[in-house]
Amino acid sequence: MISRRSFLATTAAATTAIAGHPLFSVAHADDGFLEITAGPTLKKLYHEDAKASDLWLYNGKTPGPEIRVTVGERVKVRLTNNLEEPTSIHWHGIRIANAMDGVSGLTQEPVQPGETFEYDFVVPDAGTYWYHAHNKSWNQVARGLYGPLIVDEATPAFDPEHDLTLVIDDWRLQKDGSLNVASLGHLMDWSHGGRFGNYLTVNGRSRPNFELKEGQAYRLRLINAANARIFSIAPESFGALVLAYDGQPLPKPEKPAYSPLLLSPAQRMDLLVTPERDFAFEELSGDTPYPFAFFKVQGRQDTKKAFLPLVPNPIPEPDLTNAKTYTIDMTGGAMGRMVETVYNGKVLTGEDFPRTGQLWAFNGVANLAEDPFFKIKRGESVILEVLNDTSFLHAMHIHGHHFRVIEREGATIDDGQPWRDTFAIGPSQSARIAFVADNPGKWLFHCHMLEHAAAGMNTWFEVI
Ligand code: C2O
Ligand code: CU
C-alpha cells in the first residue's frame, strides 16, 4: 500500500552537491541544434543494492539535461525518439510559436519511434521553465521524461554559483526499490488525486546536500515535476523571499503571502535566500514534516556578490472591461457529481467510464473535442471563469500564455495577482483568470495532474 503521507528515505548519507551550474550539459550538433534523445534507461533510483528501474529519460539523465539559454535567443533542439512509442516535447511556460508547442495530436504529429523532430523557437521571457513529454504524459513524465529549461536575463541576475535549479519529483517505488511500472494507469489514481510517489528526489537524488556561503544571496529555482503531488513548503522559516512564480518575477522580492506555500504540479517558484545558518526544505503535507533538501553553510563569502533586480517580462495586461468571459465547469472524479459526459462526440454511459478511462469533464466534455472550446481574435482579452465542481484540487495550466488570477470565490485578489501559467483551484472553489490572447494557434487548457488530464480534464481554444 502506497502511503501518500510518508516517504522512503535512503539510509546512506546523501552525497554533497557542488553548488552552481552547469550540473548538466547538452551537446550542440554542427548545425547548432541541441541533441536530445528520449529513450529507455536502466537506472538505480534507490540505494545501490536496489533493483534498477526501467526509466525513460532525455539523454539518459534524470532530470533531463538543463537547457540554459538567454532571453530573446533562438533555441534549436533536435529530438530523437528512441522509445517504443510516439512522443513529443512541450516547453512548459514558454510563450512559444504554436507549431513548436509540442502537443502531440494538436500542434504536431507525434514523433514516431526512430524518428526525429526539430524544435526551433525564440524564448521571449527570462525565468524558470521546464520541458516534458506531451504524449501520454501520465506515463512518459512519470517514467522521467522531463528536464529544466532556464532562460537567463540578458545579463544574468545571479552568478552561476549562486543560482541553483532544484527539480523535485516523487517516484512510486516498489519493495525491491525499482519504479512501480505496473501501477501506471491505475484507475484508482485517475479517479482520485492522481499518481503519488513514495520516494522524493531533488535533481534525481534523495535528500541531497548543498553547500552555501553564509551571508551570500542565492536564487533557488524550484520546479515541481511530479505527476500529481502538491508540495507544501514554508520558505519563510529560513527567511526566504519569493522572487518569481512560474518564471515571472514579482515587482520586488516578497515574503510569501501564505504559509505554507503550495507548489502544484508544473509550477515553479524562485526564492531568494541569504543563509545565516543551515536549513532544509521540508514537505509539510504529511503527518510529520519530511526534510527533502539540505543546505549547509560552509564559511562566509568574503566579498559578497550582488545580484541584479529581476525585470518584468513583456506580457500584455488584460483589458478587464472589454474582456470576453468563458465559463468552465469542472466535474467528475471520485465522490464527484457525474454529468452527462461526451467523449469523442458520443455520450458516455456506465461501463464506458472504466473502458475509456474518461472520468472527468469540462462543461460535460471529456478531453479534446473536434471544435475548440472557444475561438478568439488575436489581441482580445479573455476572462476564464473556472468552477471546480469536484472533490479534488486541480492545477490548471494554459499553453502559450501567462495569466493573472484576478478573483477567487467572488473576491478580488489583492496579493498583486502575479503572472502564472498554472494555478491551483481547491475542491468546490471558483476562480477567474485573465489574459490577452495574443498568441495565434491552438492552445491547451488542462489540469497538470497528469492522470486528470488523461482522464478528461483537457480542452483547447484557438486564437485566430
Ligand atoms: Cu506542462 Cu500541457 O503541459
Ligand atoms: Cu486535476
Short mmCIF file of C-alpha atoms and ligand atoms in Angstrom, two decimals:
data_model
loop_
_atom_site.label_atom_id
_atom_site.label_comp_id
_atom_site.label_asym_id
_atom_site.label_seq_id
_atom_site.Cartn_x
_atom_site.Cartn_y
_atom_site.Cartn_z
CA MET A 1 0.00 0.00 0.00
CA ILE A 2 1.43 3.33 -1.02
CA SER A 3 1.01 5.97 1.59
CA ARG A 4 1.00 9.50 0.29
CA ARG A 5 1.82 10.64 3.79
CA SER A 6 5.28 9.19 4.11
CA PHE A 7 8.38 8.78 2.02
CA LEU A 8 11.08 6.18 1.75
CA ALA A 9 14.49 7.54 2.52
CA THR A 10 17.87 6.15 1.61
CA THR A 11 19.89 5.10 4.63
CA ALA A 12 23.27 6.01 3.19
CA ALA A 13 24.32 9.61 3.63
CA ALA A 14 23.41 11.63 0.61
CA THR A 15 26.27 12.88 -1.47
CA THR A 16 27.18 16.54 -1.40
CA ALA A 17 26.28 18.52 -4.42
CA ILE A 18 28.55 21.26 -5.60
CA ALA A 19 26.57 24.42 -5.88
CA GLY A 20 26.23 26.08 -9.25
CA HIS A 21 25.50 25.08 -12.79
CA PRO A 22 26.28 23.64 -15.20
CA LEU A 23 25.33 20.40 -13.48
CA PHE A 24 24.33 19.11 -16.86
CA SER A 25 25.34 19.74 -20.39
CA VAL A 26 23.89 19.12 -23.79
CA ALA A 27 25.90 18.67 -26.93
CA HIS A 28 25.39 21.03 -29.83
CA ALA A 29 25.47 19.46 -33.27
CA ASP A 30 27.41 21.24 -36.04
CA ASP A 31 24.19 22.81 -37.30
CA GLY A 32 23.56 24.44 -33.91
CA PHE A 33 20.90 22.02 -32.73
CA LEU A 34 20.99 20.66 -29.20
CA GLU A 35 20.66 16.90 -29.37
CA ILE A 36 18.01 15.47 -27.06
CA THR A 37 17.24 11.77 -27.21
CA ALA A 38 14.25 10.25 -25.45
CA GLY A 39 14.98 6.63 -24.64
CA PRO A 40 14.76 3.82 -22.12
CA THR A 41 17.48 3.80 -19.45
CA LEU A 42 18.04 1.33 -16.64
CA LYS A 43 18.91 3.28 -13.53
CA LYS A 44 19.13 2.71 -9.82
CA LEU A 45 16.89 5.32 -8.31
CA TYR A 46 17.02 3.96 -4.82
CA HIS A 47 20.16 2.80 -2.99
CA GLU A 48 22.94 0.78 -4.63
CA ASP A 49 21.62 -2.68 -3.63
CA ALA A 50 18.18 -1.95 -5.01
CA LYS A 51 16.90 -3.18 -8.33
CA ALA A 52 17.36 -0.85 -11.29
CA SER A 53 14.33 0.97 -12.64
CA ASP A 54 13.10 0.91 -16.18
CA LEU A 55 13.12 4.69 -16.72
CA TRP A 56 12.54 6.72 -19.87
CA LEU A 57 14.89 9.68 -19.90
CA TYR A 58 16.27 12.50 -22.01
CA ASN A 59 19.94 11.82 -22.79
CA GLY A 60 19.93 9.10 -20.13
CA LYS A 61 19.67 11.62 -17.28
CA THR A 62 17.19 12.34 -14.55
CA PRO A 63 16.22 15.09 -14.70
CA GLY A 64 16.98 15.60 -18.38
CA PRO A 65 19.87 17.94 -19.21
CA GLU A 66 19.42 21.53 -18.12
CA ILE A 67 18.82 23.64 -21.20
CA ARG A 68 20.13 27.10 -20.44
CA VAL A 69 19.62 29.96 -22.84
CA THR A 70 19.42 33.75 -22.81
CA VAL A 71 16.21 35.72 -23.18
CA GLY A 72 15.44 36.53 -26.80
CA GLU A 73 17.66 33.70 -28.01
CA ARG A 74 16.65 31.28 -30.72
CA VAL A 75 16.63 27.73 -29.35
CA LYS A 76 17.06 24.76 -31.64
CA VAL A 77 16.57 21.25 -30.28
CA ARG A 78 16.60 18.03 -32.27
CA LEU A 79 14.53 15.37 -30.54
CA THR A 80 15.34 11.79 -31.42
CA ASN A 81 12.79 9.24 -30.30
CA ASN A 82 14.40 6.00 -29.14
CA LEU A 83 11.29 4.93 -27.27
CA GLU A 84 8.96 2.24 -28.49
CA GLU A 85 6.06 4.67 -28.59
CA PRO A 86 5.46 8.12 -30.09
CA THR A 87 6.43 11.22 -28.13
CA SER A 88 6.88 15.00 -28.37
CA ILE A 89 8.34 17.73 -26.16
CA HIS A 90 6.36 20.60 -24.66
CA TRP A 91 8.26 23.68 -23.47
CA HIS A 92 6.22 24.46 -20.40
CA GLY A 93 5.60 28.15 -19.73
CA ILE A 94 7.34 29.45 -22.85
CA ARG A 95 5.13 31.84 -24.82
CA ILE A 96 6.13 29.97 -27.93
CA ALA A 97 5.12 29.83 -31.59
CA ASN A 98 2.22 27.38 -31.76
CA ALA A 99 3.85 24.90 -34.15
CA MET A 100 6.66 24.40 -31.60
CA ASP A 101 4.42 23.87 -28.55
CA GLY A 102 4.92 20.12 -28.74
CA VAL A 103 1.41 18.88 -28.09
CA SER A 104 1.01 15.53 -29.85
CA GLY A 105 -2.22 15.48 -31.81
CA LEU A 106 -2.91 19.23 -31.57
CA THR A 107 0.16 21.23 -32.61
CA GLN A 108 2.20 18.46 -34.22
CA GLU A 109 2.10 14.83 -35.23
CA PRO A 110 3.68 12.70 -32.51
CA VAL A 111 7.28 11.79 -33.28
CA GLN A 112 7.33 8.08 -34.14
CA PRO A 113 9.89 5.62 -32.74
CA GLY A 114 13.19 6.03 -34.56
CA GLU A 115 12.23 9.43 -35.93
CA THR A 116 13.40 12.95 -35.15
CA PHE A 117 11.72 16.33 -34.85
CA GLU A 118 13.39 19.72 -34.90
CA TYR A 119 12.16 22.33 -32.46
CA ASP A 120 13.18 25.86 -33.33
CA PHE A 121 11.80 28.74 -31.29
CA VAL A 122 12.59 32.04 -29.61
CA VAL A 123 12.34 32.47 -25.82
CA PRO A 124 10.61 35.80 -25.15
CA ASP A 125 10.79 35.73 -21.34
CA ALA A 126 13.59 35.22 -18.83
CA GLY A 127 12.85 32.85 -15.95
CA THR A 128 12.44 29.29 -14.75
CA TYR A 129 10.69 26.89 -17.13
CA TRP A 130 10.82 23.21 -17.91
CA TYR A 131 10.28 20.78 -20.72
CA HIS A 132 8.49 17.46 -20.66
CA ALA A 133 6.91 14.81 -22.85
CA HIS A 134 3.44 15.68 -24.11
CA ASN A 135 2.16 12.39 -25.41
CA LYS A 136 0.66 10.12 -22.77
CA SER A 137 2.34 12.41 -20.25
CA TRP A 138 0.85 10.45 -17.33
CA ASN A 139 3.15 7.61 -18.37
CA GLN A 140 6.09 9.36 -20.05
CA VAL A 141 6.59 12.05 -17.39
CA ALA A 142 6.17 9.52 -14.56
CA ARG A 143 8.99 7.50 -16.12
CA GLY A 144 11.30 10.51 -16.20
CA LEU A 145 10.84 12.43 -19.46
CA TYR A 146 11.34 15.99 -18.19
CA GLY A 147 14.11 18.50 -17.60
CA PRO A 148 14.73 22.14 -16.60
CA LEU A 149 14.72 24.97 -19.13
CA ILE A 150 16.31 28.09 -17.68
CA VAL A 151 16.16 31.37 -19.53
CA ASP A 152 18.78 33.79 -18.25
CA GLU A 153 18.28 37.54 -18.22
CA ALA A 154 20.32 39.44 -20.85
CA THR A 155 22.80 39.98 -18.03
CA PRO A 156 22.17 37.06 -15.66
CA ALA A 157 20.77 38.42 -12.39
CA PHE A 158 22.83 36.00 -10.31
CA ASP A 159 26.27 34.49 -10.71
CA PRO A 160 26.21 30.88 -11.86
CA GLU A 161 27.43 29.60 -8.49
CA HIS A 162 24.67 31.48 -6.67
CA ASP A 163 21.87 30.25 -8.90
CA LEU A 164 20.57 26.72 -8.25
CA THR A 165 17.92 24.69 -10.02
CA LEU A 166 16.01 22.14 -7.94
CA VAL A 167 13.80 19.78 -9.92
CA ILE A 168 11.54 17.95 -7.49
CA ASP A 169 9.75 14.69 -8.23
CA ASP A 170 8.11 11.86 -6.34
CA TRP A 171 8.54 8.36 -7.71
CA ARG A 172 6.46 5.35 -6.86
CA LEU A 173 8.88 2.60 -5.93
CA GLN A 174 8.02 -0.98 -5.13
CA LYS A 175 9.60 -3.16 -2.44
CA ASP A 176 12.72 -4.01 -4.46
CA GLY A 177 13.42 -0.29 -4.89
CA SER A 178 12.55 -0.12 -8.56
CA LEU A 179 9.94 2.08 -10.20
CA ASN A 180 6.47 0.64 -9.89
CA VAL A 181 5.56 0.40 -13.54
CA ALA A 182 2.63 -1.99 -13.14
CA SER A 183 0.57 0.65 -11.36
CA LEU A 184 0.89 3.22 -14.16
CA GLY A 185 -2.57 3.98 -15.49
CA HIS A 186 -4.25 2.70 -12.32
CA LEU A 187 -7.93 3.76 -12.42
CA MET A 188 -7.86 4.48 -8.70
CA ASP A 189 -5.24 7.20 -9.25
CA TRP A 190 -7.07 8.56 -12.27
CA SER A 191 -10.36 8.98 -10.41
CA HIS A 192 -8.77 10.33 -7.21
CA GLY A 193 -5.85 12.72 -6.66
CA GLY A 194 -3.57 11.30 -9.37
CA ARG A 195 -0.41 9.22 -9.06
CA PHE A 196 1.59 9.83 -5.91
CA GLY A 197 5.07 8.51 -5.31
CA ASN A 198 6.77 7.39 -2.12
CA TYR A 199 10.32 8.43 -2.98
CA LEU A 200 11.15 12.10 -3.27
CA THR A 201 14.12 13.28 -5.29
CA VAL A 202 15.74 16.62 -5.99
CA ASN A 203 17.71 16.63 -9.24
CA GLY A 204 17.38 12.85 -9.24
CA ARG A 205 18.78 12.30 -5.74
CA SER A 206 17.20 11.63 -2.40
CA ARG A 207 17.78 14.28 0.26
CA PRO A 208 20.81 15.97 -1.33
CA ASN A 209 23.08 18.41 0.46
CA PHE A 210 24.01 21.76 -0.99
CA GLU A 211 26.84 23.90 0.29
CA LEU A 212 26.17 27.61 0.60
CA LYS A 213 28.22 30.51 1.89
CA GLU A 214 26.95 32.42 4.87
CA GLY A 215 25.59 35.88 4.09
CA GLN A 216 25.61 35.38 0.31
CA ALA A 217 22.37 35.80 -1.65
CA TYR A 218 21.24 32.77 -3.67
CA ARG A 219 18.50 32.16 -6.16
CA LEU A 220 16.83 28.77 -5.71
CA ARG A 221 14.66 27.73 -8.63
CA LEU A 222 12.10 25.11 -7.63
CA ILE A 223 10.36 23.08 -10.32
CA ASN A 224 7.62 20.60 -9.46
CA ALA A 225 7.93 17.77 -11.98
CA ALA A 226 5.66 15.35 -10.08
CA ASN A 227 2.62 13.91 -11.86
CA ALA A 228 0.19 14.96 -9.15
CA ARG A 229 1.83 15.86 -5.85
CA ILE A 230 1.44 19.34 -4.43
CA PHE A 231 4.45 20.25 -2.31
CA SER A 232 3.78 22.32 0.79
CA ILE A 233 6.79 24.30 1.90
CA ALA A 234 7.48 27.10 4.34
CA PRO A 235 10.37 29.12 2.88
CA GLU A 236 9.76 31.93 5.37
CA SER A 237 11.05 29.58 8.08
CA PHE A 238 14.56 30.26 6.79
CA GLY A 239 13.91 33.85 5.81
CA ALA A 240 13.48 33.27 2.08
CA LEU A 241 11.67 35.75 -0.14
CA VAL A 242 9.80 34.93 -3.33
CA LEU A 243 11.45 36.28 -6.47
CA ALA A 244 9.21 34.79 -9.13
CA TYR A 245 6.31 32.43 -9.80
CA ASP A 246 6.12 30.31 -12.95
CA GLY A 247 9.07 32.18 -14.42
CA GLN A 248 7.63 35.66 -13.95
CA PRO A 249 9.30 37.95 -11.41
CA LEU A 250 7.32 39.75 -8.73
CA PRO A 251 7.77 43.55 -8.75
CA LYS A 252 10.14 43.06 -5.83
CA PRO A 253 11.24 40.10 -3.66
CA GLU A 254 8.39 39.40 -1.28
CA LYS A 255 7.62 37.45 1.84
CA PRO A 256 5.36 34.53 0.92
CA ALA A 257 1.74 35.67 1.01
CA TYR A 258 0.63 32.39 2.62
CA SER A 259 2.11 29.67 4.74
CA PRO A 260 2.68 27.01 3.78
CA LEU A 261 3.17 27.87 0.14
CA LEU A 262 1.84 25.32 -2.30
CA LEU A 263 3.91 24.25 -5.27
CA SER A 264 1.44 22.45 -7.51
CA PRO A 265 2.43 20.11 -10.33
CA ALA A 266 4.24 22.05 -13.09
CA GLN A 267 4.52 25.22 -11.02
CA ARG A 268 7.83 26.93 -10.38
CA MET A 269 8.96 29.25 -7.65
CA ASP A 270 12.20 31.22 -7.49
CA LEU A 271 13.35 32.02 -3.97
CA LEU A 272 15.91 34.47 -2.66
CA VAL A 273 17.83 33.00 0.26
CA THR A 274 20.64 34.61 2.21
CA PRO A 275 21.61 31.88 4.67
CA GLU A 276 22.87 32.64 8.15
CA ARG A 277 22.74 29.01 9.27
CA ASP A 278 21.94 25.54 7.93
CA PHE A 279 18.41 24.95 6.75
CA ALA A 280 16.31 22.38 4.92
CA PHE A 281 13.29 22.29 2.68
CA GLU A 282 10.52 20.32 4.30
CA GLU A 283 7.47 18.78 2.68
CA LEU A 284 4.68 19.69 5.06
CA SER A 285 1.62 17.99 3.63
CA GLY A 286 2.15 14.75 5.57
CA ASP A 287 1.63 13.91 9.22
CA THR A 288 5.21 14.87 10.04
CA PRO A 289 7.46 17.27 8.12
CA TYR A 290 9.74 15.48 5.65
CA PRO A 291 13.04 17.29 5.02
CA PHE A 292 14.00 16.69 1.40
CA ALA A 293 16.91 19.01 0.61
CA PHE A 294 19.62 20.20 2.98
CA PHE A 295 21.60 23.41 2.79
CA LYS A 296 24.79 23.63 4.80
CA VAL A 297 26.50 26.89 5.47
CA GLN A 298 30.21 26.41 4.86
CA GLY A 299 32.13 29.54 5.73
CA ARG A 300 31.50 33.11 4.78
CA GLN A 301 31.72 34.64 1.37
CA ASP A 302 34.40 37.28 1.81
CA THR A 303 33.31 39.55 -0.94
CA LYS A 304 29.59 39.10 -1.38
CA LYS A 305 28.38 39.02 -4.94
CA ALA A 306 25.44 41.32 -5.51
CA PHE A 307 22.59 40.36 -7.79
CA LEU A 308 20.54 42.40 -10.22
CA PRO A 309 16.84 43.07 -9.69
CA LEU A 310 14.64 40.95 -11.97
CA VAL A 311 12.89 42.95 -14.65
CA PRO A 312 9.33 42.11 -15.74
CA ASN A 313 8.85 40.19 -18.97
CA PRO A 314 6.81 41.85 -21.73
CA ILE A 315 3.43 40.24 -21.03
CA PRO A 316 0.44 42.35 -22.09
CA GLU A 317 -2.07 43.41 -19.41
CA PRO A 318 -5.60 42.11 -20.00
CA ASP A 319 -8.32 44.68 -20.54
CA LEU A 320 -10.87 43.54 -17.98
CA THR A 321 -13.62 45.90 -19.12
CA ASN A 322 -13.73 44.61 -22.66
CA ALA A 323 -12.68 41.01 -22.00
CA LYS A 324 -14.73 38.07 -23.26
CA THR A 325 -15.75 35.76 -20.44
CA TYR A 326 -15.94 31.97 -20.78
CA THR A 327 -17.02 29.62 -18.02
CA ILE A 328 -15.55 26.20 -17.36
CA ASP A 329 -17.44 23.85 -15.09
CA MET A 330 -15.16 21.07 -13.89
CA THR A 331 -16.92 17.84 -12.97
CA GLY A 332 -16.35 14.14 -12.39
CA GLY A 333 -13.90 12.01 -10.44
CA ALA A 334 -14.44 10.00 -7.29
CA MET A 335 -17.09 11.44 -4.97
CA GLY A 336 -17.92 13.91 -7.71
CA ARG A 337 -21.08 14.87 -9.47
CA MET A 338 -21.41 12.98 -12.73
CA VAL A 339 -22.95 14.94 -15.51
CA GLU A 340 -23.78 13.61 -18.93
CA THR A 341 -20.36 13.41 -20.49
CA VAL A 342 -19.45 13.50 -24.17
CA TYR A 343 -16.23 11.86 -25.35
CA ASN A 344 -15.16 11.70 -29.00
CA GLY A 345 -18.57 13.02 -29.94
CA LYS A 346 -20.55 10.32 -28.14
CA VAL A 347 -22.31 10.26 -24.77
CA LEU A 348 -20.59 8.08 -22.20
CA THR A 349 -22.69 5.73 -20.09
CA GLY A 350 -21.98 3.23 -17.26
CA GLU A 351 -19.28 0.84 -18.46
CA ASP A 352 -17.79 3.44 -20.80
CA PHE A 353 -16.11 5.16 -17.88
CA PRO A 354 -13.74 2.35 -16.87
CA ARG A 355 -13.40 1.26 -20.50
CA THR A 356 -12.44 4.62 -21.96
CA GLY A 357 -10.68 5.81 -18.81
CA GLN A 358 -12.57 9.12 -19.12
CA LEU A 359 -13.69 10.19 -15.66
CA TRP A 360 -13.60 13.99 -15.64
CA ALA A 361 -15.10 16.66 -17.84
CA PHE A 362 -15.11 20.37 -18.63
CA ASN A 363 -18.63 21.57 -19.40
CA GLY A 364 -19.69 17.96 -19.90
CA VAL A 365 -16.99 17.15 -22.45
CA ALA A 366 -14.16 14.75 -21.64
CA ASN A 367 -10.86 15.51 -23.39
CA LEU A 368 -10.42 17.27 -26.72
CA ALA A 369 -13.45 17.83 -28.85
CA GLU A 370 -13.29 18.39 -32.59
CA ASP A 371 -14.08 22.10 -32.15
CA PRO A 372 -12.30 24.47 -29.81
CA PHE A 373 -13.91 25.42 -26.50
CA PHE A 374 -13.74 28.99 -27.81
CA LYS A 375 -12.22 30.85 -30.71
CA ILE A 376 -10.98 34.38 -30.26
CA LYS A 377 -9.32 37.10 -32.27
CA ARG A 378 -5.70 37.77 -31.58
CA GLY A 379 -5.23 40.63 -29.12
CA GLU A 380 -8.56 40.24 -27.35
CA SER A 381 -8.67 39.83 -23.59
CA VAL A 382 -10.13 36.69 -22.04
CA ILE A 383 -11.57 36.03 -18.62
CA LEU A 384 -11.88 32.35 -17.80
CA GLU A 385 -14.27 31.65 -15.00
CA VAL A 386 -13.35 28.29 -13.52
CA LEU A 387 -15.70 26.38 -11.25
CA ASN A 388 -14.25 23.35 -9.53
CA ASP A 389 -17.28 21.17 -9.05
CA THR A 390 -15.20 18.18 -7.89
CA SER A 391 -13.84 16.84 -4.60
CA PHE A 392 -10.19 17.40 -5.54
CA LEU A 393 -7.73 20.20 -6.01
CA HIS A 394 -6.58 20.78 -9.58
CA ALA A 395 -3.55 22.53 -11.06
CA MET A 396 -4.82 24.25 -14.19
CA HIS A 397 -2.39 25.13 -16.96
CA ILE A 398 -2.76 27.27 -20.08
CA HIS A 399 -0.40 26.79 -23.00
CA GLY A 400 1.24 29.69 -24.81
CA HIS A 401 0.09 32.43 -22.41
CA HIS A 402 0.58 33.66 -18.87
CA PHE A 403 -2.44 34.92 -16.92
CA ARG A 404 -3.34 36.63 -13.68
CA VAL A 405 -5.69 35.07 -11.14
CA ILE A 406 -7.92 38.10 -10.57
CA GLU A 407 -10.61 36.64 -8.36
CA ARG A 408 -11.19 33.73 -6.02
CA GLU A 409 -14.64 32.83 -4.70
CA GLY A 410 -16.05 36.11 -5.93
CA ALA A 411 -13.48 38.21 -4.09
CA THR A 412 -10.79 40.24 -5.79
CA ILE A 413 -7.30 39.08 -5.07
CA ASP A 414 -5.06 41.71 -3.57
CA ASP A 415 -1.71 39.92 -3.39
CA GLY A 416 -0.55 41.63 -6.56
CA GLN A 417 -2.03 38.94 -8.80
CA PRO A 418 1.27 37.54 -10.04
CA TRP A 419 1.52 36.17 -13.56
CA ARG A 420 1.17 32.41 -13.68
CA ASP A 421 0.94 29.65 -16.25
CA THR A 422 -0.51 27.13 -13.78
CA PHE A 423 -2.83 27.84 -10.86
CA ALA A 424 -4.31 25.69 -8.14
CA ILE A 425 -8.03 25.56 -7.52
CA GLY A 426 -9.37 23.73 -4.47
CA PRO A 427 -12.45 21.49 -4.26
CA SER A 428 -15.71 23.45 -4.64
CA GLN A 429 -13.78 26.67 -5.28
CA SER A 430 -14.20 29.14 -8.08
CA ALA A 431 -11.69 31.50 -9.63
CA ARG A 432 -11.38 33.94 -12.50
CA ILE A 433 -8.22 34.29 -14.51
CA ALA A 434 -7.45 36.87 -17.18
CA PHE A 435 -5.03 37.15 -20.08
CA VAL A 436 -4.60 38.63 -23.53
CA ALA A 437 -4.99 36.03 -26.24
CA ASP A 438 -2.04 37.40 -28.17
CA ASN A 439 -0.51 34.19 -29.46
CA PRO A 440 -2.14 32.72 -32.57
CA GLY A 441 -2.77 29.00 -32.74
CA LYS A 442 -4.35 26.07 -30.94
CA TRP A 443 -3.72 26.04 -27.21
CA LEU A 444 -4.47 23.57 -24.45
CA PHE A 445 -6.11 24.34 -21.14
CA HIS A 446 -5.78 21.33 -18.87
CA CYS A 447 -5.19 20.01 -15.39
CA HIS A 448 -1.50 19.33 -14.82
CA MET A 449 -2.28 16.42 -12.58
CA LEU A 450 -1.43 14.22 -15.49
CA GLU A 451 -3.89 11.45 -14.67
CA HIS A 452 -6.70 14.01 -14.57
CA ALA A 453 -5.68 15.39 -17.94
CA ALA A 454 -5.60 11.91 -19.45
CA ALA A 455 -8.97 11.11 -17.91
CA GLY A 456 -10.76 14.10 -19.37
CA MET A 457 -9.56 17.39 -17.86
CA ASN A 458 -8.28 18.75 -21.11
CA THR A 459 -9.69 21.21 -23.60
CA TRP A 460 -8.40 23.66 -26.20
CA PHE A 461 -9.04 27.12 -27.57
CA GLU A 462 -7.97 28.84 -30.73
CA VAL A 463 -6.52 32.30 -31.26
CA ILE A 464 -7.01 33.50 -34.84
CU1 C2O B 1 3.36 21.15 -18.72
CU2 C2O B 1 0.23 20.67 -21.30
O1 C2O B 1 1.81 20.90 -20.02
CU CU B 2 -6.84 17.74 -11.70
#
